[in-house]
Coordinates of C-alpha atoms in Angstrom, one line a residue:
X1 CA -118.2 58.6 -41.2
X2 CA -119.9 57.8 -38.1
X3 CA -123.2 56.1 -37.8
X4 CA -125.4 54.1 -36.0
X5 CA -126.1 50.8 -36.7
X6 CA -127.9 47.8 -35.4
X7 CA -126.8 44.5 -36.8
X8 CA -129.7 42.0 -34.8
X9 CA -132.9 43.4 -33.8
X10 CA -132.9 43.0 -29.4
X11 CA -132.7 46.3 -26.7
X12 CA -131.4 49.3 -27.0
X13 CA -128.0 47.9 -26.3
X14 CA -128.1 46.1 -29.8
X15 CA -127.8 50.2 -30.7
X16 CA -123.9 50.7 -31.9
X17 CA -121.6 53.9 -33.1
X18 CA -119.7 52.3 -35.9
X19 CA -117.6 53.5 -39.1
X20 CA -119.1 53.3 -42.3
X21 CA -117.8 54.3 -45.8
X22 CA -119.3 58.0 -46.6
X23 CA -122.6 57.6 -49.3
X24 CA -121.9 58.4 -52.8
X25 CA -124.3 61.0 -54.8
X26 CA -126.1 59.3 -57.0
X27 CA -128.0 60.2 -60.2
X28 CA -131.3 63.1 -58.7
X29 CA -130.1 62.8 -55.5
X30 CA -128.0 65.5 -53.2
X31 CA -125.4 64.5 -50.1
X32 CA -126.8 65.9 -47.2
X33 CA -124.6 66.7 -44.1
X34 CA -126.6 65.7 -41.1
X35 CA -126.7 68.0 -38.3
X36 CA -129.6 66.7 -36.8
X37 CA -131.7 63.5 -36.3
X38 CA -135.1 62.8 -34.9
X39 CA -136.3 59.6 -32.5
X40 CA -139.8 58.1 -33.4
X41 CA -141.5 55.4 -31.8
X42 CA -140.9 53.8 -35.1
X43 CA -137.0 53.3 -34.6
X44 CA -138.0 51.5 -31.6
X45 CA -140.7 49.3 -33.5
X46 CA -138.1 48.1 -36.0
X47 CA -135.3 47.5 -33.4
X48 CA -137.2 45.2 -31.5
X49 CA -137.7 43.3 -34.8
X50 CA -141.8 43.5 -35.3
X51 CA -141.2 45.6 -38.6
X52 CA -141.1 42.5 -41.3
X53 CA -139.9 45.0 -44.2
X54 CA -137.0 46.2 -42.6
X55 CA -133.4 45.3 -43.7
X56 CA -130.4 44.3 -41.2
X57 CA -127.6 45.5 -40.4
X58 CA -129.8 48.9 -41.1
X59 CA -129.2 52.6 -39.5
X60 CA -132.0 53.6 -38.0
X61 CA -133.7 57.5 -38.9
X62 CA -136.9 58.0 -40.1
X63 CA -136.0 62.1 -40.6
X64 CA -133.5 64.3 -40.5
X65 CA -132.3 68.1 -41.3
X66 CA -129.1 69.3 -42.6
X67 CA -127.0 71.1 -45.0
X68 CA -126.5 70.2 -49.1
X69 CA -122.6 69.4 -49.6
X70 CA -123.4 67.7 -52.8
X71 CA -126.0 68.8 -55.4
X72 CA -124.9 66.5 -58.0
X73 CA -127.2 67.0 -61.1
X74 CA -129.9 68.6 -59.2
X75 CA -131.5 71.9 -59.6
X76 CA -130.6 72.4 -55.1
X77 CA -127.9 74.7 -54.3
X78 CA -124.6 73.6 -52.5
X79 CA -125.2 74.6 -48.5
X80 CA -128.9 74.5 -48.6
X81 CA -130.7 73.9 -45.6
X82 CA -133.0 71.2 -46.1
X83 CA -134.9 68.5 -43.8
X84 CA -136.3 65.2 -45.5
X85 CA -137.9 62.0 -44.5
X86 CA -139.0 58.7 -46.9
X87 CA -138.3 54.9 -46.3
X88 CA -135.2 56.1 -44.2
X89 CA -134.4 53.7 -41.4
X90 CA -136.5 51.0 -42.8
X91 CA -135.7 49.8 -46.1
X92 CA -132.8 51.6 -46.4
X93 CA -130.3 53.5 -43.8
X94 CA -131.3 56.3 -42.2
X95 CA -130.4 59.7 -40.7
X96 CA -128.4 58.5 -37.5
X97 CA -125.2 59.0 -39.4
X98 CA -122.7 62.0 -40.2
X99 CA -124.6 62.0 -44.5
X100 CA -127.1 60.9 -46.3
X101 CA -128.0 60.4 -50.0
X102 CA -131.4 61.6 -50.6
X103 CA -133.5 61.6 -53.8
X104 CA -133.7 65.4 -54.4
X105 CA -137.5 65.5 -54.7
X106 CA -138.0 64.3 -50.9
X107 CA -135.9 67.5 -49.7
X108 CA -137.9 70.3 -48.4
X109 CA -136.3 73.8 -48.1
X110 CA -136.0 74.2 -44.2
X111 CA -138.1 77.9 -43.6
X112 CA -136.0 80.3 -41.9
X113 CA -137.9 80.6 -38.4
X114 CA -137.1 76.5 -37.7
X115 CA -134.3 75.9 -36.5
X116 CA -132.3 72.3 -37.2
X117 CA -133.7 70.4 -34.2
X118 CA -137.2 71.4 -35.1
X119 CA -137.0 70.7 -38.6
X120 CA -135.4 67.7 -37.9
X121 CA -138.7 66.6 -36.1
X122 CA -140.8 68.2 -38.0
X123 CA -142.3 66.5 -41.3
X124 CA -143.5 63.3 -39.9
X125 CA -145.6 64.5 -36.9
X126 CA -146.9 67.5 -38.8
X127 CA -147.2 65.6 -42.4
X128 CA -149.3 62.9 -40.5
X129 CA -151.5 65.3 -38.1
X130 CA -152.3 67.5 -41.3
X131 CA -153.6 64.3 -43.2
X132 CA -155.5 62.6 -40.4
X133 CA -157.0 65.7 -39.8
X134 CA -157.9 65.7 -43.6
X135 CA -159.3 61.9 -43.7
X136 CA -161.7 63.3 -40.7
X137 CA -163.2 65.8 -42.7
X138 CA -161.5 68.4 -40.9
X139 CA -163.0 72.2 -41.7
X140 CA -163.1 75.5 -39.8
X141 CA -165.4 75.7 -36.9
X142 CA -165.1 71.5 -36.3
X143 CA -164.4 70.3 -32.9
X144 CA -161.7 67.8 -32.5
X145 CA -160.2 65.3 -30.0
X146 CA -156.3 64.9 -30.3
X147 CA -155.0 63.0 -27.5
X148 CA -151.7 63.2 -26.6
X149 CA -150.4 66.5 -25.8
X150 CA -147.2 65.6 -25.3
X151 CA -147.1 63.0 -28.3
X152 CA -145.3 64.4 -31.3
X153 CA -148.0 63.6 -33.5
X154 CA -150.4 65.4 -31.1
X155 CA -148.9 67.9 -30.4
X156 CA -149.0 69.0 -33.8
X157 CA -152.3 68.4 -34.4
X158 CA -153.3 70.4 -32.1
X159 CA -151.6 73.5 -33.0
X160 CA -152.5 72.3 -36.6
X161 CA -156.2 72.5 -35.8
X162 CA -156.2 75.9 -33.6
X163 CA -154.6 77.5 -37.1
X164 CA -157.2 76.1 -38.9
X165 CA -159.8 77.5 -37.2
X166 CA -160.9 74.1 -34.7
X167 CA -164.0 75.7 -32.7
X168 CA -162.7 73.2 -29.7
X169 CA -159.9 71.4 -29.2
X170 CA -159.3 68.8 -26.7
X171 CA -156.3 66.5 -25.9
X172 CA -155.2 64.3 -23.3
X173 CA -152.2 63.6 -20.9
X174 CA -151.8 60.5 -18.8
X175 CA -150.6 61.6 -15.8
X176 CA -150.9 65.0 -13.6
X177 CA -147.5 66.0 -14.3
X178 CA -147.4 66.1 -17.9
X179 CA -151.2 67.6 -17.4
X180 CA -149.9 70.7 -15.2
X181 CA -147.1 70.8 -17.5
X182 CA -149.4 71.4 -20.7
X183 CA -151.6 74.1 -19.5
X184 CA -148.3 75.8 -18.0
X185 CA -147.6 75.6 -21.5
X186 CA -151.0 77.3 -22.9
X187 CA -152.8 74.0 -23.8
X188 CA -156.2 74.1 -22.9
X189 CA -159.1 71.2 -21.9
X190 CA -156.4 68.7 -21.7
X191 CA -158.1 65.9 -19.5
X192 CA -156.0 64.4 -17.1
X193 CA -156.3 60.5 -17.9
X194 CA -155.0 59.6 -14.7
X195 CA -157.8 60.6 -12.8
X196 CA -160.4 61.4 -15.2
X197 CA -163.1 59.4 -17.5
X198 CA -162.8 60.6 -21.6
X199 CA -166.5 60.1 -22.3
X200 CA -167.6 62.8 -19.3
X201 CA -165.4 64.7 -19.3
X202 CA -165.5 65.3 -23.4
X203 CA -169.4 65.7 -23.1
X204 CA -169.0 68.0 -20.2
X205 CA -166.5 70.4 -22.5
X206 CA -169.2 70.2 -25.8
X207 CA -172.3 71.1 -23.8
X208 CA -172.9 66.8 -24.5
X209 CA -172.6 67.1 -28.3
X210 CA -169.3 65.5 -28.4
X211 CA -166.7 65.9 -30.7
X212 CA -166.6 66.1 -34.6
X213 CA -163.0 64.7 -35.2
X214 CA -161.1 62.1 -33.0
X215 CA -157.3 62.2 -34.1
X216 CA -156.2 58.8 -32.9
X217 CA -152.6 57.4 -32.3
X218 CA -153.6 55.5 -29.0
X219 CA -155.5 53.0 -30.0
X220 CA -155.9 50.1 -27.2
X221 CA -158.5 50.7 -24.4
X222 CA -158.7 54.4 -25.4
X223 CA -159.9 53.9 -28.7
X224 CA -162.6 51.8 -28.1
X225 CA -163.8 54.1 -24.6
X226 CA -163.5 57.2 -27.4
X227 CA -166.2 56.4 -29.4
X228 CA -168.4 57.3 -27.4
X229 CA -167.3 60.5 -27.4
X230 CA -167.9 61.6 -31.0
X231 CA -170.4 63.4 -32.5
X232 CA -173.3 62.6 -34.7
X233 CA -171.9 61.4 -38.3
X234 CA -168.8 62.3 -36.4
X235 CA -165.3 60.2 -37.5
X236 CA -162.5 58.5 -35.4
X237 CA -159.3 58.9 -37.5
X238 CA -156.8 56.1 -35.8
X239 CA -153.2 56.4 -37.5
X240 CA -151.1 54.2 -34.5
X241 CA -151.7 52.3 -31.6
X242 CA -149.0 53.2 -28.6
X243 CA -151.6 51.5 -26.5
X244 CA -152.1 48.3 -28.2
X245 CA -153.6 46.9 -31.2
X246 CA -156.6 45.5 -29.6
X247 CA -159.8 47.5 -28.2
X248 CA -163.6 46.8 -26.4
X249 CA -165.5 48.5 -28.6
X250 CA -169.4 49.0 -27.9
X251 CA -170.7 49.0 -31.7
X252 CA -174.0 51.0 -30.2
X253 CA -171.2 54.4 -29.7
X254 CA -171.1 54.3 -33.9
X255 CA -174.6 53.0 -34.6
X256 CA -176.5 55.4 -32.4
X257 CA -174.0 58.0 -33.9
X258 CA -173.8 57.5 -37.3
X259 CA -170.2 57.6 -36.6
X260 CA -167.2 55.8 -38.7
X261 CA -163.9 54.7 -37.3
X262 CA -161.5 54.8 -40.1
X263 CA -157.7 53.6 -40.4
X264 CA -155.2 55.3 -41.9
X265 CA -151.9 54.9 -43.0
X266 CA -149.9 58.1 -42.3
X267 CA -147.8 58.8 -45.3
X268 CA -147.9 55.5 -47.5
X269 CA -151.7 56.1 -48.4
X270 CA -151.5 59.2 -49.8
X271 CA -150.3 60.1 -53.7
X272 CA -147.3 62.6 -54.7
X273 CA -149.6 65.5 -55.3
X274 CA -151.4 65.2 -51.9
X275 CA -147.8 65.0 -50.1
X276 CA -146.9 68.2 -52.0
X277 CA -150.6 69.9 -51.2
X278 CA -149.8 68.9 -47.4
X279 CA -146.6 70.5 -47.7
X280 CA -147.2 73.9 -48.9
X281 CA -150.0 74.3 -46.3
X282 CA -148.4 73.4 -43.3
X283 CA -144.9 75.0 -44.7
X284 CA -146.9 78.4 -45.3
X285 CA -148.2 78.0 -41.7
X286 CA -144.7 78.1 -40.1
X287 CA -143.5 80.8 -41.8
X288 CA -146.5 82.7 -40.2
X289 CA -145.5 81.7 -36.9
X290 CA -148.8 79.4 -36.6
X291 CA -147.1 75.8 -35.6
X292 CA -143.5 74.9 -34.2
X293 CA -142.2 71.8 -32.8
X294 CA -142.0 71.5 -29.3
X295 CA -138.3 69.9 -28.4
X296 CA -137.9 68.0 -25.4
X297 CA -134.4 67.3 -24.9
X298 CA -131.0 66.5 -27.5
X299 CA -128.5 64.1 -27.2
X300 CA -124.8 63.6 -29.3
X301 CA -125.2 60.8 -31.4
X302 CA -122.9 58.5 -29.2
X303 CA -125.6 58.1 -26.6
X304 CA -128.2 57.3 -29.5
X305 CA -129.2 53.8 -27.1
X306 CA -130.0 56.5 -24.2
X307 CA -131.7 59.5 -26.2
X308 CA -134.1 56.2 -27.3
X309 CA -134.8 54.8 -24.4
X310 CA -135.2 58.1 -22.7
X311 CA -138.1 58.8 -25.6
X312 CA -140.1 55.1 -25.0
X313 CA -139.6 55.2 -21.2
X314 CA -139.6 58.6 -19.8
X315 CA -142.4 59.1 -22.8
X316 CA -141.5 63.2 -22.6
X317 CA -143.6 66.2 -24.1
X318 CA -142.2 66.8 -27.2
X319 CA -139.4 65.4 -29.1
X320 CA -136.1 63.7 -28.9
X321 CA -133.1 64.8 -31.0
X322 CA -129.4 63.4 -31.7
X323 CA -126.9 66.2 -32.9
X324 CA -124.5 65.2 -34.7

């Protein structure tokens, strides 16, 4: 089958379509044929060898959707749709290749109204948002900040919070373009950070209460200039750092607030049973037409090392898919 493979961590050139022997189904676990495969700013992470619990040679894939071949001695049905994600394209191999051998309890039935590519870039982004969202506190009628718009991760927040019943929602774009191209989009009160200041300009759209919820992938200068742009006994939820690992923080922003800034671990703190909770809720809100994944552009699996580099340079609104 083909496959992508990486056999020393280095550039996207290190990125290489190879043959590799077709998995075997093993005991609880279905053969999945692979239509589509999603690119996260993880792949690129582990490439460039700063993951330390990855494997080599290793496929890289964090998720994926496709079509049960094999349903071995599972209760799954022979030419299921399904879409899945786990320790793919970390500790094992992941979804940039032709089929997969997934543990039958990680596959999720893909809901009529999604099509491959979105459910292919679906669980991740929406699986984390939902759960940051929850480690905030989020309830109806809370004001959040999700930066991002264009982000994956924030863009599903924010449709994740406007079906939840966010009084305000707020996001951020760094540059005019992708600013325009949001609220050509429907987005509203995304803040330009190109030309504009997040504390102001936050304050001037919550009448200077601030926000309730900050949703946080950013991290760097941003997450430190955010705090002072929560609420009182507001939380800053921080799940990644695109931005950098290191902030300025003024400790007065969470004193003078009451305020907590909280890490978390998108989707290796949580139990089984809050995985499956998060599931059903954001699974119920698709088939209602609430949330979809915005897709930015696809590539065929032989220019995996451009569809990457496309998504960590060109930094697009919405995601990046291989078909395979």
């Amino acid at each position: 089958m083909k496959a992508i493979q990486y056999k020393q961590y280095g550039g996207y050139e290190q990125l290489k379509l190879v043959d590799l022997p077709e998995p075997v189904c093993g005991k609880n676990e279905v053969l999945v044929k692979i239509t589509k495969a999603a690119i996260n700013a993880g792949d690129n992470t582990l490439r460039l060898g700063n993951y330390h619990g990855s494997k080599l040679p290793l496929v890289p894939g964090f998720e994926g959707a496709g079509v049960i071949v094999n349903s071995g001695n599972t209760n799954w049905k022979t030419g299921t749709r399904v879409m899945f994600t786990g320790q793919f394209g970390i500790t094992i191999d992941g979804t940039w290749q032709e089929f997969v051998s997934i543990p039958s309890q990680q596959c999720v039935a893909i809901p009529e109204n999604l099509n491959d590519s979105q459910a292919a870039g679906f669980l991740i982004a929406y699986l984390t948002a939902f759960l940051a969202l929850k480690s905030g506190s989020f309830v109806a009628n809370k004001s959040v900040l999700i930066p991002a718009v264009g982000g994956a991760v924030g863009n599903a927040g924010i449709q994740l919070a406007k079906a939840l019943g966010a009084s305000i929602i707020i996001s951020t774009a760094g540059s005019t373009d992708k600013a325009n191209q949001a609220k050509n989009l429907g987005y509203q009160n995304v803040i330009d950070l190109s030309k504009e200041k997040i504390v102001p300009k936050v304050m001037e759209l919550t009448n200077n209460k601030g926000v309730d919820i900050i949703v946080d992938g950013l991290g760097g200068s941003f997450s430190g200039e955010a705090a002072g742009a929560i609420s009182y006994n507001g939380k800053h939820v921080i799940y990644g750092a695109t931005m950098g690992a290191i902030t300025n923080l003024n400790v007065f922003d969470l004193i003078f607030h009451n305020s907590s800034m909280i890490g978390f671990a998108a989707l290796i703190s949580q139990s089984a049973d809050e995985l499956q909770s998060a599931y059903k809720v954001i699974i119920d809100l698709v088939k209602q037409n609430k949330i979809s994944p915005v897709i930015s552009k696809e590539f065929p699996l032989s220019e995996a090392s451009e569809a990457q580099k496309f998504q960590i340079e060109n930094r697009p609104f919405g995601k990046v898919i291989l078909s395979l």
